[in-house]
Amino acid sequence: MRGEILQMLREEPGSYVSGEEVSRRLAVSRTAIWKHIRALKQDGYDIEAHPRLGYRLCRAPDLLLPAEIEARLTTRRLGRAVAYFRRLESTNNEAKALAAAGCPEGQIVVAEEQSVGRGRLARGWFSPFARGVWFSIVLRPPFNPQDAPKCTLLAAVAVCRAIRRAAGVDCGIKWPNDILFDGKKLVGILTEMSAEMDAINHIVIGIGINVNIGADDFPPELRSLATSLSIAAGRPLSRLDILLAALEELEQVYGQTLDQGFAPVLDEWRRGSLTLGRAVDVIGSGRRFSGVAVDIDADGALLVRTDTGTERVLAGDVSIRPAEGGASY
């Protein structure tokens, strides 16, 4: 009902829509309309009410509300079901619970703020209120379980496309799950799976995009490591634009993968990679070694050439070594 009221107000930008007209078109009482208008105001919508003229939408809040997403979403599957929270411990945890309960493919969980946002290797993710895009998406692909790690690469390709399109920022991908600008982290991606021996039940992809976080807003320990789209672009950006672009590109890349397999995704990932051709340090599985990242294989594993041969890296912490001094990232 509230979405329908908003749509009517949007159809008459800058003009009043009478309560009688809203009541007639929606077949509910004017008292019911007033209650919904009051609830919309509590959500942050600036709606002007005039006793004789009706209601006018003056401004929508800078929040990723389901009604705002629905009004502009062009995808067929992804984002058509939205679970919205002002504050949540982790969008991935909520999405996993919804997936286990049978939610549709394409369900997203959006939070304005995460109190326990997570990245890979149990690392935290700084997720302040209404300053970024923090969301998770549920997929139910017909892939083999061993293909699940490649969904992280798929998401990275899609989000890079979205950032270039919606923000004009030329970013790159650090294997396996980070998107960087000028050597600093813009985006983190966390993929988690529920599967049987030979079939995937669901995959949850969590994506955190730093949008309008100022340089001084990051905790001191992150200022040399993280950045935001507004810093990179030199201007504030619409978080809704970024989210919608991400969903649209994810649907396009996911659909392409279902039709053609992962080869096109891996090729595009290679073109956008900041890791390949660089000296790297690898820590994982109880060992540590250094070498040059030369490629990814058909499974998405990183191939690192060392003095003793080529190592295949499926998981672990990979740092790109700086060319001359400075901190690795």
mmCIF file of C-alpha atoms in Angstrom:
data_model
loop_
_atom_site.group_PDB
_atom_site.id
_atom_site.type_symbol
_atom_site.label_atom_id
_atom_site.label_comp_id
_atom_site.label_asym_id
_atom_site.label_seq_id
_atom_site.Cartn_x
_atom_site.Cartn_y
_atom_site.Cartn_z
ATOM 1 C CA MET A 1 0.000 0.000 0.000
ATOM 2 C CA ARG A 2 2.742 2.494 0.897
ATOM 3 C CA GLY A 3 4.557 1.715 -2.334
ATOM 4 C CA GLU A 4 1.388 2.421 -4.301
ATOM 5 C CA ILE A 5 0.907 5.730 -2.484
ATOM 6 C CA LEU A 6 4.486 6.730 -3.231
ATOM 7 C CA GLN A 7 4.031 5.811 -6.877
ATOM 8 C CA MET A 8 0.990 8.070 -7.115
ATOM 9 C CA LEU A 9 2.896 10.947 -5.538
ATOM 10 C CA ARG A 10 5.840 10.374 -7.887
ATOM 11 C CA GLU A 11 3.499 10.514 -10.878
ATOM 12 C CA GLU A 12 2.768 14.152 -9.991
ATOM 13 C CA PRO A 13 6.209 15.596 -9.128
ATOM 14 C CA GLY A 14 5.931 18.918 -7.349
ATOM 15 C CA SER A 15 2.131 18.778 -7.383
ATOM 16 C CA TYR A 16 -0.448 17.833 -4.807
ATOM 17 C CA VAL A 17 -2.508 14.675 -5.053
ATOM 18 C CA SER A 18 -5.801 14.850 -3.186
ATOM 19 C CA GLY A 19 -6.494 12.422 -0.399
ATOM 20 C CA GLU A 20 -9.845 11.738 -2.051
ATOM 21 C CA GLU A 21 -8.118 10.686 -5.283
ATOM 22 C CA VAL A 22 -5.676 8.403 -3.460
ATOM 23 C CA SER A 23 -8.537 6.897 -1.471
ATOM 24 C CA ARG A 24 -10.618 6.291 -4.603
ATOM 25 C CA ARG A 25 -7.812 4.700 -6.642
ATOM 26 C CA LEU A 26 -6.677 2.414 -3.825
ATOM 27 C CA ALA A 27 -10.198 1.673 -2.545
ATOM 28 C CA VAL A 28 -9.405 2.432 1.082
ATOM 29 C CA SER A 29 -10.559 5.080 3.504
ATOM 30 C CA ARG A 30 -8.928 8.503 3.753
ATOM 31 C CA THR A 31 -8.111 7.650 7.371
ATOM 32 C CA ALA A 32 -6.138 4.634 6.179
ATOM 33 C CA ILE A 33 -4.312 6.838 3.665
ATOM 34 C CA TRP A 34 -3.417 9.309 6.399
ATOM 35 C CA LYS A 35 -1.993 6.493 8.554
ATOM 36 C CA HIS A 36 0.199 5.306 5.673
ATOM 37 C CA ILE A 37 1.371 8.867 5.001
ATOM 38 C CA ARG A 38 2.309 9.208 8.659
ATOM 39 C CA ALA A 39 4.282 5.949 8.484
ATOM 40 C CA LEU A 40 6.090 7.162 5.359
ATOM 41 C CA LYS A 41 7.057 10.358 7.158
ATOM 42 C CA GLN A 42 8.443 8.270 10.010
ATOM 43 C CA ASP A 43 10.570 6.434 7.433
ATOM 44 C CA GLY A 44 12.056 9.785 6.426
ATOM 45 C CA TYR A 45 9.934 10.822 3.445
ATOM 46 C CA ASP A 46 9.309 14.575 3.315
ATOM 47 C CA ILE A 47 5.604 14.676 2.419
ATOM 48 C CA GLU A 48 3.728 17.951 2.627
ATOM 49 C CA ALA A 49 0.075 17.723 3.601
ATOM 50 C CA HIS A 50 -2.397 20.492 2.758
ATOM 51 C CA PRO A 51 -5.967 20.302 4.137
ATOM 52 C CA ARG A 52 -7.516 21.328 0.806
ATOM 53 C CA LEU A 53 -4.962 20.213 -1.778
ATOM 54 C CA GLY A 54 -3.828 16.824 -0.479
ATOM 55 C CA TYR A 55 -0.307 15.413 -0.356
ATOM 56 C CA ARG A 56 2.931 16.274 -2.130
ATOM 57 C CA LEU A 57 6.218 14.359 -2.093
ATOM 58 C CA CYS A 58 8.999 16.879 -1.532
ATOM 59 C CA ARG A 59 11.966 14.604 -0.920
ATOM 60 C CA ALA A 60 12.776 10.931 -0.463
ATOM 61 C CA PRO A 61 15.201 9.990 2.322
ATOM 62 C CA ASP A 62 18.770 8.941 1.589
ATOM 63 C CA LEU A 63 17.937 5.396 2.639
ATOM 64 C CA LEU A 64 17.839 2.133 0.719
ATOM 65 C CA LEU A 65 14.180 1.529 1.469
ATOM 66 C CA PRO A 66 12.337 -1.280 -0.347
ATOM 67 C CA ALA A 67 9.912 1.186 -1.928
ATOM 68 C CA GLU A 68 12.804 3.197 -3.379
ATOM 69 C CA ILE A 69 14.479 0.058 -4.730
ATOM 70 C CA GLU A 70 11.248 -1.287 -6.206
ATOM 71 C CA ALA A 71 10.391 2.012 -7.910
ATOM 72 C CA ARG A 72 13.539 1.949 -10.047
ATOM 73 C CA LEU A 73 14.605 -1.689 -10.253
ATOM 74 C CA THR A 74 14.880 -3.082 -13.793
ATOM 75 C CA THR A 75 16.000 -6.634 -13.021
ATOM 76 C CA ARG A 76 13.761 -9.645 -13.502
ATOM 77 C CA ARG A 77 14.954 -11.757 -10.547
ATOM 78 C CA LEU A 78 17.653 -10.161 -8.443
ATOM 79 C CA GLY A 79 16.367 -7.726 -5.844
ATOM 80 C CA ARG A 80 12.682 -8.440 -6.410
ATOM 81 C CA ALA A 81 12.403 -9.581 -2.782
ATOM 82 C CA VAL A 82 13.951 -7.185 -0.265
ATOM 83 C CA ALA A 83 14.512 -7.623 3.459
ATOM 84 C CA TYR A 84 15.420 -4.194 4.821
ATOM 85 C CA PHE A 85 16.991 -3.304 8.169
ATOM 86 C CA ARG A 86 18.192 -0.046 9.603
ATOM 87 C CA ARG A 87 20.755 -1.910 11.701
ATOM 88 C CA LEU A 88 21.812 -5.530 11.523
ATOM 89 C CA GLU A 89 24.721 -7.571 12.781
ATOM 90 C CA SER A 90 25.433 -9.094 9.369
ATOM 91 C CA THR A 91 23.458 -9.150 6.118
ATOM 92 C CA ASN A 92 25.057 -12.491 5.247
ATOM 93 C CA ASN A 93 23.801 -14.112 8.445
ATOM 94 C CA GLU A 94 20.263 -12.883 7.785
ATOM 95 C CA ALA A 95 20.402 -13.951 4.131
ATOM 96 C CA LYS A 96 21.585 -17.453 5.111
ATOM 97 C CA ALA A 97 18.642 -17.790 7.489
ATOM 98 C CA LEU A 98 16.198 -16.658 4.786
ATOM 99 C CA ALA A 99 17.797 -19.014 2.263
ATOM 100 C CA ALA A 100 17.510 -21.960 4.646
ATOM 101 C CA ALA A 101 13.834 -21.084 5.142
ATOM 102 C CA GLY A 102 13.207 -21.264 1.387
ATOM 103 C CA CYS A 103 13.307 -17.646 0.193
ATOM 104 C CA PRO A 104 13.269 -17.100 -3.604
ATOM 105 C CA GLU A 105 16.433 -16.816 -5.652
ATOM 106 C CA GLY A 106 17.409 -13.175 -5.964
ATOM 107 C CA GLN A 107 16.307 -12.289 -2.411
ATOM 108 C CA ILE A 108 18.445 -9.474 -1.051
ATOM 109 C CA VAL A 109 19.096 -8.330 2.494
ATOM 110 C CA VAL A 110 19.963 -4.637 2.829
ATOM 111 C CA ALA A 111 21.118 -2.879 5.992
ATOM 112 C CA GLU A 112 21.859 0.789 6.524
ATOM 113 C CA GLU A 113 24.432 -0.261 9.110
ATOM 114 C CA GLN A 114 26.125 -3.492 10.163
ATOM 115 C CA SER A 115 27.381 -3.914 13.696
ATOM 116 C CA VAL A 116 29.325 -7.100 12.975
ATOM 117 C CA GLY A 117 30.032 -6.825 9.258
ATOM 118 C CA ARG A 118 32.367 -9.598 8.080
ATOM 119 C CA GLY A 119 34.926 -10.092 5.370
ATOM 120 C CA ARG A 120 37.031 -13.105 4.455
ATOM 121 C CA LEU A 121 39.130 -14.871 7.090
ATOM 122 C CA ALA A 122 36.768 -13.612 9.855
ATOM 123 C CA ARG A 123 37.897 -10.018 9.421
ATOM 124 C CA GLY A 124 35.572 -7.184 10.362
ATOM 125 C CA TRP A 125 34.069 -4.729 7.873
ATOM 126 C CA PHE A 126 33.464 -1.082 8.770
ATOM 127 C CA SER A 127 29.794 -0.434 7.889
ATOM 128 C CA PRO A 128 28.591 2.965 9.206
ATOM 129 C CA PHE A 129 24.971 4.080 8.973
ATOM 130 C CA ALA A 130 23.817 5.263 5.524
ATOM 131 C CA ARG A 131 27.367 5.761 4.239
ATOM 132 C CA GLY A 132 27.726 2.683 2.077
ATOM 133 C CA VAL A 133 25.864 -0.131 0.370
ATOM 134 C CA TRP A 134 25.835 -3.205 2.607
ATOM 135 C CA PHE A 135 23.821 -6.057 1.125
ATOM 136 C CA SER A 136 23.695 -9.804 0.535
ATOM 137 C CA ILE A 137 22.015 -11.767 -2.237
ATOM 138 C CA VAL A 138 20.740 -15.338 -2.352
ATOM 139 C CA LEU A 139 21.434 -17.453 -5.444
ATOM 140 C CA ARG A 140 20.403 -21.033 -6.171
ATOM 141 C CA PRO A 141 22.572 -21.904 -9.172
ATOM 142 C CA PRO A 142 22.727 -25.302 -10.884
ATOM 143 C CA PHE A 143 26.507 -25.362 -10.414
ATOM 144 C CA ASN A 144 28.623 -28.080 -8.890
ATOM 145 C CA PRO A 145 29.736 -27.193 -5.339
ATOM 146 C CA GLN A 146 33.353 -26.894 -6.491
ATOM 147 C CA ASP A 147 32.287 -24.002 -8.736
ATOM 148 C CA ALA A 148 31.020 -21.909 -5.805
ATOM 149 C CA PRO A 149 34.312 -20.016 -5.209
ATOM 150 C CA LYS A 150 34.066 -18.635 -8.741
ATOM 151 C CA CYS A 151 30.901 -16.793 -7.692
ATOM 152 C CA THR A 152 33.181 -14.377 -5.819
ATOM 153 C CA LEU A 153 34.980 -13.616 -9.092
ATOM 154 C CA LEU A 154 31.607 -13.263 -10.835
ATOM 155 C CA ALA A 155 30.461 -10.744 -8.221
ATOM 156 C CA ALA A 156 33.714 -8.780 -8.474
ATOM 157 C CA VAL A 157 33.356 -8.442 -12.235
ATOM 158 C CA ALA A 158 29.735 -7.275 -11.895
ATOM 159 C CA VAL A 159 30.434 -4.764 -9.120
ATOM 160 C CA CYS A 160 33.393 -3.298 -11.038
ATOM 161 C CA ARG A 161 31.088 -2.767 -14.002
ATOM 162 C CA ALA A 162 28.502 -1.113 -11.747
ATOM 163 C CA ILE A 163 31.032 1.230 -10.138
ATOM 164 C CA ARG A 164 32.431 2.353 -13.473
ATOM 165 C CA ARG A 165 28.916 2.957 -14.817
ATOM 166 C CA ALA A 166 27.282 4.608 -11.802
ATOM 167 C CA ALA A 167 30.257 6.420 -10.250
ATOM 168 C CA GLY A 168 32.730 6.855 -13.096
ATOM 169 C CA VAL A 169 35.493 5.358 -10.956
ATOM 170 C CA ASP A 170 38.060 3.127 -12.670
ATOM 171 C CA CYS A 171 38.646 0.383 -10.115
ATOM 172 C CA GLY A 172 40.423 -2.972 -10.245
ATOM 173 C CA ILE A 173 40.153 -6.418 -8.651
ATOM 174 C CA LYS A 174 42.554 -7.939 -6.124
ATOM 175 C CA TRP A 175 42.305 -11.726 -5.914
ATOM 176 C CA PRO A 176 40.002 -13.096 -4.772
ATOM 177 C CA ASN A 177 37.438 -10.735 -3.291
ATOM 178 C CA ASP A 178 38.505 -7.081 -3.026
ATOM 179 C CA ILE A 179 37.957 -4.138 -5.356
ATOM 180 C CA LEU A 180 40.545 -1.385 -5.051
ATOM 181 C CA PHE A 181 41.101 2.193 -6.120
ATOM 182 C CA ASP A 182 44.566 3.696 -5.896
ATOM 183 C CA GLY A 183 45.725 0.712 -3.844
ATOM 184 C CA LYS A 184 42.975 1.063 -1.237
ATOM 185 C CA LYS A 185 39.931 -1.094 -0.644
ATOM 186 C CA LEU A 186 36.585 0.096 -2.013
ATOM 187 C CA VAL A 187 34.613 -3.140 -1.894
ATOM 188 C CA GLY A 188 34.739 -6.446 -0.052
ATOM 189 C CA ILE A 189 32.916 -9.606 -1.133
ATOM 190 C CA LEU A 190 32.140 -12.630 1.042
ATOM 191 C CA THR A 191 30.665 -15.773 -0.549
ATOM 192 C CA GLU A 192 29.188 -18.537 1.609
ATOM 193 C CA MET A 193 27.575 -21.782 0.501
ATOM 194 C CA SER A 194 25.210 -24.486 1.715
ATOM 195 C CA ALA A 195 25.583 -27.680 -0.312
ATOM 196 C CA GLU A 196 25.248 -31.441 -0.459
ATOM 197 C CA MET A 197 27.954 -33.659 -1.923
ATOM 198 C CA ASP A 198 26.866 -33.028 -5.518
ATOM 199 C CA ALA A 199 24.477 -30.067 -5.414
ATOM 200 C CA ILE A 200 24.326 -26.503 -4.111
ATOM 201 C CA ASN A 201 21.399 -25.636 -1.857
ATOM 202 C CA HIS A 202 22.145 -21.929 -1.965
ATOM 203 C CA ILE A 203 24.945 -19.413 -2.242
ATOM 204 C CA VAL A 204 24.944 -16.127 -0.336
ATOM 205 C CA ILE A 205 27.117 -13.338 -1.699
ATOM 206 C CA GLY A 206 27.705 -10.464 0.706
ATOM 207 C CA ILE A 207 28.907 -7.188 -0.796
ATOM 208 C CA GLY A 208 30.085 -4.113 1.071
ATOM 209 C CA ILE A 209 30.681 -0.950 -0.966
ATOM 210 C CA ASN A 210 32.163 2.152 0.671
ATOM 211 C CA VAL A 211 30.206 5.012 -0.904
ATOM 212 C CA ASN A 212 30.061 8.283 1.039
ATOM 213 C CA ILE A 213 32.625 7.708 3.777
ATOM 214 C CA GLY A 214 35.035 10.606 4.270
ATOM 215 C CA ALA A 215 38.753 9.990 4.689
ATOM 216 C CA ASP A 216 38.617 11.054 8.345
ATOM 217 C CA ASP A 217 35.537 8.907 9.010
ATOM 218 C CA PHE A 218 37.484 5.666 8.717
ATOM 219 C CA PRO A 219 38.997 4.340 11.956
ATOM 220 C CA PRO A 220 42.685 5.340 12.186
ATOM 221 C CA GLU A 221 43.844 1.775 11.543
ATOM 222 C CA LEU A 222 41.954 1.703 8.202
ATOM 223 C CA ARG A 223 42.834 5.110 6.765
ATOM 224 C CA SER A 224 45.867 3.848 4.871
ATOM 225 C CA LEU A 225 44.003 0.747 3.663
ATOM 226 C CA ALA A 226 40.460 1.802 2.728
ATOM 227 C CA THR A 227 38.796 4.459 0.614
ATOM 228 C CA SER A 228 35.326 5.268 -0.714
ATOM 229 C CA LEU A 229 33.658 6.066 -4.001
ATOM 230 C CA SER A 230 33.010 9.667 -2.957
ATOM 231 C CA ILE A 231 36.726 10.146 -2.272
ATOM 232 C CA ALA A 232 37.632 8.552 -5.606
ATOM 233 C CA ALA A 233 35.004 10.488 -7.568
ATOM 234 C CA GLY A 234 35.460 13.771 -5.716
ATOM 235 C CA ARG A 235 31.747 14.151 -5.014
ATOM 236 C CA PRO A 236 28.927 12.544 -2.999
ATOM 237 C CA LEU A 237 27.140 9.725 -4.791
ATOM 238 C CA SER A 238 23.687 8.185 -4.665
ATOM 239 C CA ARG A 239 23.825 4.927 -2.743
ATOM 240 C CA LEU A 240 20.603 3.858 -4.424
ATOM 241 C CA ASP A 241 22.185 4.358 -7.866
ATOM 242 C CA ILE A 242 25.121 2.189 -6.814
ATOM 243 C CA LEU A 243 22.902 -0.592 -5.428
ATOM 244 C CA LEU A 244 20.648 -0.652 -8.488
ATOM 245 C CA ALA A 245 23.610 -0.726 -10.858
ATOM 246 C CA ALA A 246 25.167 -3.575 -8.857
ATOM 247 C CA LEU A 247 21.954 -5.636 -9.017
ATOM 248 C CA GLU A 248 21.570 -5.005 -12.747
ATOM 249 C CA GLU A 249 25.160 -5.989 -13.527
ATOM 250 C CA LEU A 250 24.985 -9.022 -11.222
ATOM 251 C CA GLU A 251 21.905 -10.263 -13.024
ATOM 252 C CA GLN A 252 23.550 -9.766 -16.410
ATOM 253 C CA VAL A 253 26.788 -11.536 -15.452
ATOM 254 C CA TYR A 254 24.963 -14.325 -13.593
ATOM 255 C CA GLY A 255 22.676 -14.921 -16.570
ATOM 256 C CA GLN A 256 25.660 -15.001 -18.917
ATOM 257 C CA THR A 257 27.334 -17.558 -16.664
ATOM 258 C CA LEU A 258 24.251 -19.782 -16.592
ATOM 259 C CA ASP A 259 24.171 -19.698 -20.407
ATOM 260 C CA GLN A 260 27.878 -19.838 -21.250
ATOM 261 C CA GLY A 261 29.717 -21.088 -18.185
ATOM 262 C CA PHE A 262 32.416 -19.276 -16.254
ATOM 263 C CA ALA A 263 34.946 -18.770 -19.078
ATOM 264 C CA PRO A 264 33.713 -15.269 -20.097
ATOM 265 C CA VAL A 265 33.669 -14.173 -16.436
ATOM 266 C CA LEU A 266 37.209 -15.415 -15.850
ATOM 267 C CA ASP A 267 38.410 -13.602 -18.984
ATOM 268 C CA GLU A 268 36.866 -10.327 -17.836
ATOM 269 C CA TRP A 269 38.259 -10.859 -14.346
ATOM 270 C CA ARG A 270 41.747 -11.226 -15.842
ATOM 271 C CA ARG A 271 41.336 -7.955 -17.746
ATOM 272 C CA GLY A 272 40.337 -6.135 -14.568
ATOM 273 C CA SER A 273 42.870 -7.802 -12.272
ATOM 274 C CA LEU A 274 45.342 -5.829 -10.184
ATOM 275 C CA THR A 275 46.971 -9.060 -8.986
ATOM 276 C CA LEU A 276 48.165 -10.735 -12.170
ATOM 277 C CA GLY A 277 51.699 -9.885 -13.166
ATOM 278 C CA ARG A 278 52.525 -8.622 -9.688
ATOM 279 C CA ALA A 279 54.847 -9.919 -6.984
ATOM 280 C CA VAL A 280 52.770 -11.363 -4.140
ATOM 281 C CA ASP A 281 53.148 -12.853 -0.676
ATOM 282 C CA VAL A 282 50.844 -15.777 0.123
ATOM 283 C CA ILE A 283 49.920 -16.942 3.621
ATOM 284 C CA GLY A 284 47.629 -19.921 4.053
ATOM 285 C CA SER A 285 47.252 -23.601 4.966
ATOM 286 C CA GLY A 286 50.122 -23.377 7.423
ATOM 287 C CA ARG A 287 52.650 -22.126 4.896
ATOM 288 C CA ARG A 288 53.962 -18.912 3.470
ATOM 289 C CA PHE A 289 55.679 -18.219 0.153
ATOM 290 C CA SER A 290 56.309 -15.454 -2.371
ATOM 291 C CA GLY A 291 56.274 -15.287 -6.140
ATOM 292 C CA VAL A 292 54.616 -13.653 -9.128
ATOM 293 C CA ALA A 293 50.889 -14.078 -9.790
ATOM 294 C CA VAL A 294 50.725 -15.220 -13.398
ATOM 295 C CA ASP A 295 47.117 -16.315 -13.987
ATOM 296 C CA ILE A 296 43.947 -17.877 -12.613
ATOM 297 C CA ASP A 297 42.925 -21.337 -13.754
ATOM 298 C CA ALA A 298 39.525 -22.654 -14.832
ATOM 299 C CA ASP A 299 38.572 -23.128 -11.160
ATOM 300 C CA GLY A 300 39.461 -19.540 -10.245
ATOM 301 C CA ALA A 301 42.554 -20.578 -8.308
ATOM 302 C CA LEU A 302 45.476 -18.156 -8.378
ATOM 303 C CA LEU A 303 48.635 -19.454 -10.056
ATOM 304 C CA VAL A 304 51.820 -18.106 -8.488
ATOM 305 C CA ARG A 305 55.223 -18.715 -10.077
ATOM 306 C CA THR A 306 57.949 -19.227 -7.493
ATOM 307 C CA ASP A 307 61.633 -20.136 -7.677
ATOM 308 C CA THR A 308 60.701 -23.806 -7.322
ATOM 309 C CA GLY A 309 57.710 -23.962 -9.668
ATOM 310 C CA THR A 310 54.089 -22.836 -9.942
ATOM 311 C CA GLU A 311 51.894 -22.906 -6.849
ATOM 312 C CA ARG A 312 48.099 -23.166 -7.102
ATOM 313 C CA VAL A 313 46.361 -21.031 -4.468
ATOM 314 C CA LEU A 314 42.720 -21.875 -3.700
ATOM 315 C CA ALA A 315 42.419 -19.939 -0.437
ATOM 316 C CA GLY A 316 44.497 -17.842 1.870
ATOM 317 C CA ASP A 317 45.714 -14.315 2.383
ATOM 318 C CA VAL A 318 47.384 -12.858 -0.709
ATOM 319 C CA SER A 319 49.178 -9.523 -0.445
ATOM 320 C CA ILE A 320 50.388 -7.641 -3.486
ATOM 321 C CA ARG A 321 53.949 -6.607 -2.805
ATOM 322 C CA PRO A 322 54.702 -2.926 -3.499
ATOM 323 C CA ALA A 323 57.024 -2.165 -6.381
ATOM 324 C CA GLU A 324 59.326 0.017 -4.286
ATOM 325 C CA GLY A 325 58.804 0.256 -0.534
ATOM 326 C CA GLY A 326 55.519 1.226 1.037
ATOM 327 C CA ALA A 327 52.859 -1.063 2.440
ATOM 328 C CA SER A 328 51.570 -4.086 0.591
ATOM 329 C CA TYR A 329 47.831 -4.446 0.017
#
